[in-house]
Each structure stands twice: as structure tokens, then as C-alpha cells.
XYZ file of C-alpha atoms in Angstrom:
85
model
C -13.432 5.346 -0.434
C -12.477 3.134 -3.333
C -8.919 1.752 -3.277
C -7.386 1.196 -6.697
C -4.151 -0.700 -7.352
C -2.047 -0.046 -10.422
C -0.770 -3.110 -12.270
C 2.706 -2.218 -10.977
C 1.443 -2.176 -7.373
C -0.281 -5.543 -7.845
C 2.950 -7.066 -9.159
C 4.940 -5.438 -6.338
C 2.592 -6.929 -3.734
C 2.781 -10.418 -5.254
C 6.566 -10.248 -5.391
C 6.887 -8.989 -1.816
C 4.567 -11.713 -0.545
C 6.853 -14.319 -2.166
C 9.970 -12.629 -0.759
C 8.581 -12.464 2.779
C 7.259 -16.051 2.605
C 10.742 -17.193 1.580
C 12.144 -15.502 4.687
C 9.611 -17.055 7.047
C 6.458 -19.138 6.639
C 3.243 -17.033 6.746
C 5.218 -13.773 6.752
C 3.697 -12.922 3.357
C 0.190 -13.104 4.832
C 1.322 -10.893 7.727
C 2.702 -8.431 5.184
C -0.625 -8.352 3.340
C -2.555 -7.714 6.570
C -0.156 -4.918 7.561
C -0.478 -3.426 4.072
C -4.263 -3.285 4.482
C -3.873 -1.576 7.872
C -1.420 0.946 6.411
C -3.772 1.791 3.541
C -6.631 2.249 6.013
C -4.381 4.607 8.026
C -3.779 6.636 4.862
C -7.519 6.961 4.325
C -8.225 7.896 7.960
C -5.404 10.445 8.178
C -6.436 12.163 4.974
C -10.226 11.922 5.382
C -11.819 14.990 3.844
C -8.439 16.462 2.890
C -7.744 14.973 -0.558
C -6.984 18.198 -2.367
C -3.379 17.363 -3.248
C -2.910 15.299 -6.395
C 0.780 14.765 -5.746
C 2.405 11.384 -5.330
C 2.904 10.647 -1.639
C 4.940 7.951 0.126
C 4.045 6.242 3.409
C 6.383 3.793 5.118
C 4.772 0.710 6.630
C 5.290 0.073 10.321
C 6.252 -3.580 10.677
C 7.869 -4.121 7.264
C 10.642 -2.247 5.408
C 8.214 -1.217 2.666
C 7.028 2.126 1.272
C 3.565 2.640 -0.204
C 3.400 5.136 -3.093
C -0.061 6.584 -3.602
C -2.117 9.461 -4.926
C -5.670 10.631 -4.307
C -7.291 10.822 -7.738
C -10.355 12.567 -6.309
C -12.528 12.545 -3.160
C -13.574 8.944 -3.752
C -10.510 7.174 -5.229
C -7.145 6.336 -3.684
C -4.684 4.953 -6.246
C -1.776 2.887 -4.929
C 0.843 3.258 -7.649
C 3.652 1.100 -6.236
C 4.807 -0.804 -3.151
C 8.598 -0.857 -2.771
C 10.833 -2.667 -0.315
C 13.048 -0.087 1.356
């Protein structure tokens, strides 16, 4: 599956990395790793069941962040935004 990031999501991720790094050294890198795990969970949980084209939100486990995403088709997951909750 191809993972696509909107320009908004890319900016959100950069901003959140800076915010978390300001809170604690290397916390931004930890955030990025947890984000990757969360996106992989989305793909695994929805494998073969990408019929809905509605915007969906998944909270991350270790960080107060919500991932907003949509399955464009069977091969593309678009992350539209990443918001701090």
C-alpha cells in the first residue's frame, strides 16, 4: 500500500516534531516512530476492506495526536492531517 501525505499533514508533522522536541530532547523522533507504527496499524486493520471513502480519525497511542486519513482506493492511503488533541 502506498502512503500519501497531504501538504497539510507534512506541515503538521514538522510542527509536532518541533513541539515535542521542545518538551523533551528526542521526543520528536519518538513521535515520528510512533506515527509510523500507527499508520501501519491503520493499514493492517483495514487490509482488504477499503471500501469506505470517508474521512476517518485514529488516535495515536503514546502521544495526544489524532491521524486524519482516507483510503483513496485499494492501493493508496492518504493522510490528510495530524492534529494534537
